[in-house]
Amino acid sequence: MCVCAVFLGSTMASSMSSAMIRLMNDTRSMKSEPPEGCSAAPISEDNLFVWQGTIFGPSETPWEGGIFCLKMTFPESYPEKPPRVRFTTEMFHPNVYADGTLCLDILQDKWSPIYNVNTILTSVQSLFSDPNPNSPANPEAAQMYETNRKEYDRIVRRLAERSLEASFD
């Protein structure tokens, strides 16, 4: 019986894609050592390629207290290619497009197969504290961030408050 189980296990492993194996490892990693202020998991046990993530607004930023949801869609070629990451919570940020898609170097031209879900979430979370207005996805937010920080912070705080209302609906 042990021999059959080992044989079956190796047969199943050989039929699984490297993306599936990596996503299973990412799932275990998120359960055992999630980054502080972040969480993520596959939306369904039947499909490891689509994840729901949550990032809590970092303290001492206008995002503080907010709960921001995102969706990560992994390609079959993961980890060779990055996932598509999109906020599903309304955002006003220099590096977030109107549809919620992120403009983040590690999700584009700086992607490396060593990155995983933890790395992605940590990098996205760092954008809250340290946006890059020199590479804007939202020119209006970038301009306001640089020229009228008080108004930018007011808009962001309002979105953080709304994110709480939306997360409890």
Short mmCIF file of C-alpha atoms in Angstrom, two decimals:
data_model
loop_
_atom_site.label_atom_id
_atom_site.label_comp_id
_atom_site.label_asym_id
_atom_site.label_seq_id
_atom_site.Cartn_x
_atom_site.Cartn_y
_atom_site.Cartn_z
CA MET A 1 0.00 0.00 0.00
CA CYS A 2 2.83 2.41 0.77
CA VAL A 3 4.38 1.73 -2.64
CA CYS A 4 1.09 2.61 -4.39
CA ALA A 5 0.79 5.84 -2.46
CA VAL A 6 4.34 6.83 -3.34
CA PHE A 7 3.81 5.91 -7.00
CA LEU A 8 0.49 7.79 -7.13
CA GLY A 9 2.09 10.80 -5.46
CA SER A 10 4.92 10.95 -7.96
CA THR A 11 2.50 10.52 -10.87
CA MET A 12 0.33 13.33 -9.58
CA ALA A 13 3.34 15.59 -9.00
CA SER A 14 4.61 15.02 -12.53
CA SER A 15 1.22 16.00 -13.97
CA MET A 16 1.09 19.21 -11.92
CA SER A 17 2.51 22.30 -13.53
CA SER A 18 5.35 24.18 -11.90
CA ALA A 19 2.89 27.05 -11.46
CA MET A 20 0.52 24.83 -9.46
CA ILE A 21 3.35 23.58 -7.25
CA ARG A 22 4.59 27.12 -6.67
CA LEU A 23 1.08 28.37 -5.86
CA MET A 24 0.60 25.53 -3.37
CA ASN A 25 3.88 26.59 -1.72
CA ASP A 26 2.75 30.22 -1.73
CA THR A 27 -0.51 29.16 -0.07
CA ARG A 28 1.38 27.33 2.69
CA SER A 29 3.71 30.30 3.14
CA MET A 30 0.80 32.74 3.47
CA LYS A 31 -0.80 30.51 6.12
CA SER A 32 2.38 30.01 8.14
CA GLU A 33 4.16 33.37 7.73
CA PRO A 34 1.94 36.09 6.26
CA PRO A 35 3.53 39.53 5.95
CA GLU A 36 2.41 41.95 8.64
CA GLY A 37 -0.71 43.84 7.64
CA CYS A 38 -1.45 41.62 4.64
CA SER A 39 -3.30 38.44 3.84
CA ALA A 40 -4.07 36.49 0.70
CA ALA A 41 -5.42 33.13 -0.36
CA PRO A 42 -6.90 31.46 -3.42
CA ILE A 43 -10.54 32.43 -3.90
CA SER A 44 -11.40 28.76 -4.42
CA GLU A 45 -9.65 25.51 -3.62
CA ASP A 46 -10.54 24.44 -7.16
CA ASN A 47 -8.55 27.26 -8.77
CA LEU A 48 -5.18 28.24 -7.29
CA PHE A 49 -4.63 30.77 -10.08
CA VAL A 50 -7.01 33.45 -8.73
CA TRP A 51 -6.39 34.94 -5.28
CA GLN A 52 -8.06 37.53 -3.07
CA GLY A 53 -5.72 39.68 -1.02
CA THR A 54 -6.16 42.25 1.70
CA ILE A 55 -3.80 45.02 2.73
CA PHE A 56 -4.37 47.08 5.84
CA GLY A 57 -3.48 50.74 5.49
CA PRO A 58 -0.10 51.30 7.19
CA SER A 59 -0.08 53.36 10.37
CA GLU A 60 1.11 56.95 10.19
CA THR A 61 -0.09 57.26 6.60
CA PRO A 62 -3.38 58.68 5.30
CA TRP A 63 -4.26 55.07 4.40
CA GLU A 64 -4.21 54.08 8.10
CA GLY A 65 -7.25 52.15 9.23
CA GLY A 66 -8.36 51.25 5.71
CA ILE A 67 -8.85 47.73 4.43
CA PHE A 68 -7.91 47.43 0.76
CA CYS A 69 -8.80 44.37 -1.27
CA LEU A 70 -7.07 43.16 -4.37
CA LYS A 71 -7.29 40.33 -6.83
CA MET A 72 -4.24 38.48 -8.10
CA THR A 73 -4.53 36.43 -11.27
CA PHE A 74 -1.59 34.13 -11.91
CA PRO A 75 -0.65 32.96 -15.41
CA GLU A 76 0.12 29.32 -16.24
CA SER A 77 3.73 30.48 -16.65
CA TYR A 78 4.03 31.64 -13.01
CA PRO A 79 6.62 32.06 -11.47
CA GLU A 80 8.41 32.85 -14.74
CA LYS A 81 5.81 35.57 -15.42
CA PRO A 82 4.18 37.84 -12.81
CA PRO A 83 0.53 37.80 -11.81
CA ARG A 84 -1.89 40.55 -12.76
CA VAL A 85 -2.67 42.46 -9.57
CA ARG A 86 -5.66 44.77 -9.35
CA PHE A 87 -7.27 46.57 -6.43
CA THR A 88 -10.98 45.87 -6.12
CA THR A 89 -11.31 48.63 -3.53
CA GLU A 90 -11.60 52.19 -4.84
CA MET A 91 -8.16 53.82 -4.94
CA PHE A 92 -6.66 57.27 -5.48
CA HIS A 93 -2.95 56.63 -5.76
CA PRO A 94 -0.20 57.77 -8.13
CA ASN A 95 0.68 54.17 -9.02
CA VAL A 96 -2.81 52.70 -9.45
CA TYR A 97 -4.73 52.95 -12.74
CA ALA A 98 -8.44 53.78 -12.80
CA ASP A 99 -9.32 50.07 -13.16
CA GLY A 100 -7.30 49.25 -10.00
CA THR A 101 -4.32 47.74 -11.86
CA LEU A 102 -0.97 48.56 -10.29
CA CYS A 103 1.98 50.23 -11.91
CA LEU A 104 4.72 48.49 -9.93
CA ASP A 105 8.12 47.61 -11.35
CA ILE A 106 8.28 44.13 -9.81
CA LEU A 107 5.00 43.27 -11.57
CA GLN A 108 6.38 44.46 -14.88
CA ASP A 109 9.94 44.84 -16.09
CA LYS A 110 11.65 43.99 -12.77
CA TRP A 111 9.83 40.69 -12.18
CA SER A 112 11.92 37.75 -11.00
CA PRO A 113 10.84 34.13 -10.38
CA ILE A 114 12.24 34.45 -6.84
CA TYR A 115 9.30 36.72 -5.96
CA ASN A 116 6.22 35.15 -4.40
CA VAL A 117 2.88 36.26 -3.00
CA ASN A 118 4.53 37.55 0.20
CA THR A 119 6.94 39.68 -1.86
CA ILE A 120 4.12 41.04 -3.98
CA LEU A 121 1.96 42.01 -1.00
CA THR A 122 4.88 43.61 0.83
CA SER A 123 5.79 45.63 -2.27
CA VAL A 124 2.21 46.74 -2.81
CA GLN A 125 1.90 47.71 0.84
CA SER A 126 5.09 49.80 0.59
CA LEU A 127 3.43 51.87 -2.16
CA PHE A 128 1.03 53.22 0.46
CA SER A 129 3.92 54.75 2.41
CA ASP A 130 6.17 55.51 -0.53
CA PRO A 131 4.36 56.17 -3.83
CA ASN A 132 6.36 56.85 -6.96
CA PRO A 133 4.86 59.99 -8.56
CA ASN A 134 7.59 59.91 -11.24
CA SER A 135 5.97 56.82 -12.80
CA PRO A 136 2.30 57.70 -12.54
CA ALA A 137 -0.58 55.45 -13.47
CA ASN A 138 -2.90 58.16 -12.17
CA PRO A 139 -1.47 61.55 -13.23
CA GLU A 140 -4.06 63.47 -11.19
CA ALA A 141 -3.11 61.66 -7.98
CA ALA A 142 0.61 62.04 -8.74
CA GLN A 143 0.26 65.78 -9.38
CA MET A 144 -1.81 66.28 -6.22
CA TYR A 145 0.60 64.16 -4.15
CA GLU A 146 3.46 66.46 -5.17
CA THR A 147 1.74 69.85 -5.21
CA ASN A 148 -1.14 69.64 -2.71
CA ARG A 149 -0.37 66.93 -0.18
CA LYS A 150 -3.06 68.18 2.20
CA GLU A 151 -5.82 67.63 -0.37
CA TYR A 152 -4.31 64.31 -1.47
CA ASP A 153 -4.25 63.09 2.16
CA ARG A 154 -7.87 64.23 2.65
CA ILE A 155 -9.05 62.22 -0.37
CA VAL A 156 -7.06 59.16 0.72
CA ARG A 157 -8.40 59.30 4.29
CA ARG A 158 -11.94 59.46 2.91
CA LEU A 159 -11.24 56.37 0.76
CA ALA A 160 -9.77 54.56 3.79
CA GLU A 161 -13.00 55.28 5.71
CA ARG A 162 -15.11 54.07 2.75
CA SER A 163 -13.02 50.91 2.50
CA LEU A 164 -14.13 49.99 6.02
CA GLU A 165 -17.77 50.50 5.12
CA ALA A 166 -17.37 48.38 1.97
CA SER A 167 -15.58 45.57 3.80
CA PHE A 168 -18.47 45.16 6.24
CA ASP A 169 -21.24 45.20 3.62
#
